[in-house]
XYZ file of C-alpha atoms in Angstrom:
443
model
C 10.302 15.856 6.469
C 7.623 13.385 5.711
C 6.981 13.331 2.050
C 5.914 9.557 1.415
C 2.413 8.823 2.001
C 0.740 5.438 1.889
C 1.272 5.348 -1.936
C 4.567 7.351 -2.561
C 4.609 10.868 -2.979
C 1.586 12.770 -4.380
C 0.233 16.319 -4.474
C -1.021 19.204 -6.962
C 1.080 19.863 -9.821
C 3.204 23.003 -9.286
C 2.765 22.914 -5.533
C 5.337 21.253 -3.115
C 6.069 18.334 -3.465
C 5.080 18.216 -6.939
C 7.256 20.784 -8.317
C 10.064 20.037 -11.136
C 12.552 21.371 -8.701
C 11.637 18.995 -5.963
C 11.273 15.967 -8.162
C 14.713 16.435 -9.570
C 16.066 16.231 -6.233
C 13.893 13.267 -5.305
C 15.101 11.322 -8.455
C 18.832 12.324 -7.163
C 18.203 11.084 -3.520
C 16.324 8.012 -4.681
C 19.142 7.085 -7.128
C 21.797 7.671 -4.434
C 19.770 5.133 -2.245
C 18.372 2.659 -4.423
C 21.343 2.552 -7.077
C 23.661 1.311 -4.259
C 25.291 -2.021 -5.194
C 26.151 -3.706 -8.695
C 22.906 -2.829 -10.437
C 22.711 1.044 -10.985
C 19.643 0.978 -13.296
C 16.116 2.311 -12.727
C 12.987 2.109 -14.881
C 10.421 4.848 -15.236
C 7.007 4.585 -16.145
C 4.076 6.945 -16.062
C 0.306 7.486 -16.744
C -1.234 9.705 -19.354
C -1.113 13.236 -17.415
C 0.227 16.049 -19.286
C 2.552 16.981 -16.444
C 4.195 13.320 -16.848
C 6.535 14.727 -19.525
C 7.835 17.251 -17.147
C 8.410 14.949 -14.166
C 9.665 12.217 -16.284
C 12.481 14.921 -17.522
C 13.097 15.904 -13.862
C 13.472 12.214 -12.513
C 15.837 11.283 -15.473
C 17.787 14.275 -14.733
C 18.256 13.484 -11.101
C 19.017 9.706 -11.517
C 21.769 10.704 -14.076
C 23.175 13.352 -11.641
C 23.316 10.389 -9.083
C 25.234 8.100 -11.626
C 22.239 5.913 -12.401
C 21.058 4.693 -15.506
C 17.286 5.085 -16.647
C 15.138 3.036 -18.747
C 12.051 4.931 -20.208
C 8.970 2.790 -20.444
C 6.561 5.564 -21.470
C 2.728 5.422 -20.372
C 2.459 1.946 -18.526
C 0.461 0.427 -15.780
C 1.930 0.609 -12.361
C 1.956 -3.173 -11.951
C 3.746 -3.420 -15.415
C 6.632 -1.136 -14.086
C 6.882 -3.783 -10.983
C 6.972 -6.848 -13.350
C 9.505 -4.978 -15.745
C 11.652 -3.888 -12.977
C 12.064 -7.399 -11.925
C 12.514 -9.015 -15.515
C 14.766 -6.341 -16.594
C 16.866 -6.674 -13.546
C 16.600 -3.118 -12.558
C 17.798 -1.689 -9.031
C 14.339 -0.215 -8.842
C 11.172 1.048 -10.543
C 9.631 4.392 -10.663
C 5.935 5.293 -11.668
C 4.814 8.711 -12.180
C 1.070 8.829 -11.493
C -1.458 10.115 -9.149
C -3.480 6.958 -9.748
C -7.208 7.793 -9.427
C -6.781 11.409 -8.709
C -7.629 14.152 -11.524
C -4.895 15.165 -13.937
C -4.102 18.305 -11.928
C -2.694 16.134 -9.642
C 0.586 13.938 -10.086
C 2.883 11.587 -8.110
C 5.940 9.390 -7.792
C 5.967 5.967 -6.186
C 8.745 3.286 -6.186
C 9.324 -0.423 -6.271
C 12.288 -2.421 -5.060
C 14.122 -4.489 -7.506
C 12.002 -7.424 -6.572
C 8.970 -5.427 -7.755
C 7.414 -4.807 -4.433
C 6.637 -1.590 -2.666
C 9.499 -0.060 -0.740
C 9.705 -0.487 3.052
C 9.319 2.284 5.328
C 12.945 2.299 6.319
C 14.132 2.987 2.694
C 11.605 5.639 2.211
C 13.245 7.241 5.276
C 16.600 7.044 3.882
C 15.373 8.885 0.650
C 13.748 11.456 3.020
C 16.757 12.006 4.967
C 19.169 12.496 1.984
C 16.765 15.086 0.795
C 17.859 17.361 3.458
C 21.413 17.205 2.222
C 22.809 19.423 -0.767
C 22.698 17.642 -4.293
C 25.531 16.246 -5.679
C 26.769 15.552 -9.195
C 28.544 12.368 -10.389
C 31.798 12.645 -12.454
C 31.240 13.489 -16.134
C 32.298 10.009 -16.924
C 29.852 8.366 -14.193
C 26.768 10.279 -15.137
C 23.854 7.720 -15.896
C 22.550 7.242 -19.437
C 18.989 7.203 -20.536
C 17.399 4.694 -23.040
C 13.879 4.089 -24.189
C 12.262 0.438 -23.965
C 10.087 -0.182 -27.164
C 8.807 -3.707 -26.311
C 7.783 -2.917 -22.825
C 3.853 -3.291 -23.704
C 4.243 -6.538 -25.442
C 6.374 -7.926 -22.476
C 3.704 -6.926 -20.244
C 0.818 -8.196 -22.059
C 2.284 -11.760 -22.397
C 2.986 -11.539 -18.706
C -0.719 -10.945 -17.961
C -1.976 -13.709 -20.156
C 0.446 -16.041 -18.374
C -1.327 -15.867 -14.982
C -4.196 -17.732 -16.358
C -4.095 -21.370 -17.561
C -2.716 -21.872 -21.085
C -6.027 -23.526 -22.226
C -8.032 -20.581 -21.007
C -10.281 -19.044 -23.701
C -12.537 -16.109 -23.495
C -14.170 -16.899 -26.728
C -18.018 -15.911 -26.989
C -17.413 -13.175 -24.146
C -18.318 -9.586 -24.996
C -16.217 -7.217 -22.589
C -16.504 -3.415 -22.276
C -13.077 -2.614 -21.278
C -12.929 0.786 -19.537
C -8.956 2.214 -19.312
C -10.061 5.758 -17.773
C -7.921 7.413 -20.577
C -5.201 6.282 -18.549
C -1.776 4.052 -18.501
C -3.658 0.898 -19.542
C -5.230 2.211 -22.499
C -2.997 0.541 -25.234
C -2.277 -2.771 -23.092
C -5.466 -3.842 -21.509
C -7.896 -4.123 -24.420
C -5.124 -6.495 -26.104
C -4.775 -8.670 -23.252
C -8.500 -9.623 -23.346
C -8.821 -9.726 -27.165
C -5.806 -11.984 -27.379
C -7.361 -14.451 -24.998
C -10.472 -14.789 -27.524
C -12.863 -12.086 -25.932
C -14.813 -9.537 -28.091
C -13.750 -6.337 -26.791
C -15.377 -2.961 -26.987
C -12.895 -0.253 -25.952
C -13.573 2.776 -23.767
C -11.343 5.356 -22.089
C -8.791 4.852 -24.741
C -8.366 8.400 -26.054
C -6.162 10.089 -23.290
C -5.351 13.782 -24.230
C -3.306 14.751 -20.878
C -6.393 16.048 -19.226
C -9.073 13.610 -19.355
C -7.363 10.948 -17.055
C -10.181 9.485 -14.657
C -12.689 12.250 -16.004
C -16.189 10.536 -16.193
C -14.866 7.168 -16.602
C -12.718 4.452 -14.987
C -13.283 2.651 -11.581
C -14.169 5.575 -9.614
C -17.065 6.749 -12.097
C -18.645 3.472 -13.244
C -21.808 4.892 -14.719
C -20.378 5.306 -18.257
C -19.346 1.733 -18.087
C -22.713 0.650 -16.801
C -24.221 2.467 -19.983
C -22.061 0.934 -22.170
C -22.552 -2.488 -21.154
C -26.080 -2.131 -21.642
C -25.938 -0.525 -25.056
C -23.706 -3.314 -26.282
C -25.516 -5.945 -24.531
C -22.114 -7.177 -23.247
C -21.656 -9.929 -20.822
C -19.763 -7.702 -18.359
C -17.426 -4.598 -18.144
C -14.232 -3.916 -16.669
C -13.231 -0.681 -15.608
C -9.494 0.128 -14.561
C -8.390 3.270 -12.678
C -5.515 5.907 -14.221
C -2.740 3.655 -13.515
C -4.241 0.220 -13.919
C -3.705 -1.174 -10.219
C -7.313 -0.799 -9.522
C -10.220 -2.642 -10.976
C -14.115 -2.957 -10.650
C -16.278 -5.060 -12.542
C -19.937 -4.536 -14.092
C -22.163 -7.461 -14.701
C -24.620 -7.967 -17.654
C -27.376 -6.336 -15.472
C -25.547 -3.239 -14.575
C -24.687 -4.086 -11.115
C -21.147 -3.101 -9.882
C -18.857 -5.540 -8.355
C -16.472 -3.830 -6.111
C -13.094 -5.226 -4.899
C -14.758 -7.043 -1.840
C -16.917 -9.345 -4.160
C -14.001 -9.763 -6.622
C -11.620 -10.792 -3.892
C -14.382 -13.416 -2.625
C -14.678 -14.798 -6.322
C -10.882 -15.176 -6.467
C -10.545 -16.803 -3.073
C -13.352 -19.101 -3.471
C -12.142 -20.187 -6.897
C -8.364 -20.798 -5.243
C -9.968 -22.881 -2.504
C -12.347 -25.122 -4.659
C -10.179 -25.703 -7.617
C -6.642 -25.584 -6.247
C -7.345 -26.397 -2.641
C -5.499 -22.936 -1.365
C -5.090 -23.517 2.306
C -4.252 -19.889 3.398
C -6.371 -16.889 4.568
C -7.609 -13.660 3.138
C -6.416 -10.155 4.055
C -8.724 -7.423 3.878
C -8.512 -4.026 5.291
C -10.532 -1.534 7.726
C -12.999 -0.724 4.941
C -13.714 -4.108 4.042
C -17.542 -5.019 3.924
C -18.631 -7.173 6.677
C -20.183 -9.405 4.263
C -16.808 -10.216 2.891
C -15.686 -11.414 6.092
C -18.513 -13.561 6.526
C -18.473 -15.114 3.305
C -14.898 -15.933 3.610
C -15.303 -17.598 6.887
C -18.116 -19.506 5.283
C -15.432 -20.912 3.102
C -13.526 -22.222 6.232
C -10.987 -19.473 5.647
C -9.472 -17.092 8.082
C -9.910 -13.608 7.344
C -7.990 -10.498 9.049
C -8.139 -6.863 8.355
C -4.914 -4.692 7.518
C -4.674 -0.795 7.572
C -6.140 0.967 4.720
C -3.500 0.752 1.841
C -2.561 -2.079 -0.441
C 1.048 -1.916 0.944
C -0.424 -2.984 4.352
C -2.313 -5.597 2.824
C 0.760 -6.812 1.314
C 2.724 -6.816 4.506
C 0.124 -8.898 6.362
C 0.109 -11.314 3.711
C 3.772 -11.749 3.726
C 3.753 -12.027 7.454
C 1.229 -14.862 7.371
C 2.448 -16.595 4.336
C -0.907 -16.055 2.547
C -1.318 -15.182 -1.064
C -4.863 -13.253 -1.521
C -5.950 -9.826 -0.237
C -7.282 -6.771 -1.178
C -9.290 -3.483 -0.772
C -12.877 -2.683 -1.586
C -11.329 0.124 -3.888
C -10.274 -2.552 -6.241
C -6.649 -2.988 -5.292
C -6.623 -7.207 -5.505
C -3.312 -8.905 -4.669
C -2.847 -12.153 -5.853
C 0.797 -13.081 -4.799
C 0.972 -16.344 -6.405
C 0.498 -14.538 -9.752
C 2.360 -10.960 -9.206
C 4.051 -9.025 -6.508
C 1.623 -6.067 -6.329
C -1.910 -5.440 -7.085
C -2.895 -5.469 -10.706
C -6.113 -4.764 -12.113
C -5.836 -6.567 -15.364
C -4.599 -9.595 -13.657
C -7.351 -9.650 -11.054
C -9.879 -9.263 -13.719
C -8.288 -12.420 -15.477
C -8.598 -14.356 -12.268
C -12.314 -13.378 -12.121
C -12.808 -14.422 -15.637
C -11.010 -17.761 -15.028
C -13.266 -18.370 -12.146
C -16.268 -17.848 -14.577
C -14.875 -20.447 -17.043
C -13.936 -22.895 -14.300
C -17.467 -22.858 -12.702
C -19.306 -22.329 -15.629
C -21.248 -19.637 -14.228
C -22.166 -15.971 -14.993
C -20.560 -13.213 -12.952
C -23.790 -12.499 -11.305
C -24.016 -16.060 -10.010
C -20.487 -16.045 -8.744
C -21.202 -12.978 -6.834
C -24.373 -13.586 -5.377
C -23.018 -15.693 -2.765
C -21.786 -12.467 -0.903
C -24.289 -10.555 0.945
C -23.015 -6.929 0.912
C -24.035 -4.971 4.137
C -25.062 -1.163 3.534
C -22.280 0.878 3.839
C -22.147 4.714 3.825
C -18.671 6.657 3.132
C -18.706 10.346 3.658
C -15.441 12.363 2.685
C -14.821 15.438 4.855
C -12.350 17.730 3.288
C -10.094 19.412 6.009
C -7.599 22.170 5.485
C -5.526 21.212 8.714
C -4.854 18.240 10.548
C -7.405 17.327 13.051
C -7.376 15.101 16.147
C -10.001 12.738 15.891
C -9.266 11.133 19.282
C -11.186 13.414 21.315
C -14.326 13.454 23.793
C -16.941 14.756 21.475
C -15.913 12.440 18.501
C -15.585 9.599 20.963
C -18.745 10.070 22.260
C -20.579 10.343 18.955
C -19.084 7.035 17.828
C -20.122 5.138 21.011
C -23.775 6.348 20.440
C -23.737 5.099 16.957
C -22.034 1.775 17.891
C -24.607 1.142 20.665
C -27.368 1.681 18.468
C -26.207 -0.723 16.060
C -24.919 -3.428 18.350
C -23.009 -6.503 16.576
C -24.632 -5.677 13.226
C -22.561 -2.655 12.355
C -19.157 -1.005 12.470
C -18.023 2.770 12.313
C -14.422 3.775 11.019
C -12.938 7.147 10.920
C -9.598 7.858 9.157
C -7.361 10.461 7.620
C -6.877 9.711 3.814
C -3.398 8.917 3.010
C -3.396 10.724 -0.389
C -5.660 13.515 0.090
C -6.597 16.329 2.634
C -9.803 14.111 3.744
C -11.316 12.680 6.741
C -13.362 9.515 5.808
C -16.293 8.738 7.643
C -17.552 5.023 7.108
C -20.543 3.263 8.776
C -21.836 -0.146 7.752
C -24.877 -2.003 9.141
C -27.948 -3.882 7.984
C -30.393 -0.766 7.583
C -29.215 1.476 4.775
C -31.280 4.440 5.674
C -29.934 4.441 9.482
C -26.412 3.866 8.156
C -26.652 6.975 5.860
C -27.905 8.850 8.553
C -25.415 7.641 11.098
C -22.588 8.671 8.624
C -23.973 12.014 7.963
C -24.180 12.663 11.738
C -20.609 11.666 12.415
C -19.466 13.725 9.186
C -21.343 16.612 11.134
C -19.218 16.210 14.079
C -15.906 16.002 12.124
C -16.669 19.416 10.300
C -17.612 20.795 13.690
C -14.203 19.989 15.034
C -12.340 21.093 11.909
C -14.057 24.543 12.131
C -12.589 25.255 15.385
């Protein structure tokens, strides 16, 4: 059995593993493993998908059967559950979310008592226990459930505490797009309470519209709103609030690579940060060169914020992230947080007295084309046909480009990425390689 991907368990609702029966047993197995020791209490939060109610009830029953108490947080961003797990002294935190996926999907991911992603060894323990028959604690030892009513307020205060107490966002007009997701209540309030004029977007969840035409994966609506309201910038979160991208006053999208550079440069110039920066295999070559121009080391981890986190811990560094907008500032939080990352960028704007565009223009982003090839079965990309095609592209680009092929950790996709100086050439090479992948998959 291998149910855990790079970000917990995820799949289509009603199909294994995202069935109520399986999630019930997953809650029991996780309770048996994570509820060991003195603290037998877990926190459960969710995004706004209609299926969240069903899976919340299933997890609650599973944890109760394992003798573990449950604290229900309701719709809350993923990083909020990580924070509240620590402060409310839970033995673990659980998030019901499929992040940026459409409402038809859902998932379950876990945080440890310290608010960090579970190590592979603990996930393996849970998977092993799922092979065993489910047991039920004695009637007097069953877990109890309780709702936490002030979770949102606690998290808002925490977000505000990650910037200097004197920071004011007064005279900034910001469009905040919450993707009809988990941050729809808390995110606008954070920026408003710091003084900004906030135009709310994506704050009317109906259980079915999460990430639908809004949020960090579909920024066109935010670009239009920034122009229509003549805003200084826009902030787009994804469905569970752990990713972010920004849009400047001219409608230009700033992805995670540019945001990561702005935060790193601010830490270096203002605080004398002496560590390095961790990106991923997908991070743009322009980010790598810009970070090195700051005289800071830069390394690449595997794709997935958990691997960025692992690399940061190994090197004793604090700042890392992904192009997709997962930004980790370990001097502020234990996990990637879209609201907190946006606040760090806004703080840099105030410290430098510059616009978002002025801060972003330092980074020269190389043209990059990403083609997702959907596959119905697992395919081996390490074969002579694929290797020959990749070598041909790499020879054509020389030292000014990169090629990366990888299987998605959350969807049945092969991601083909080509990066180089010439956008037309890059796009053609990406389509050529995607065609080879399709040919291999069709056999």
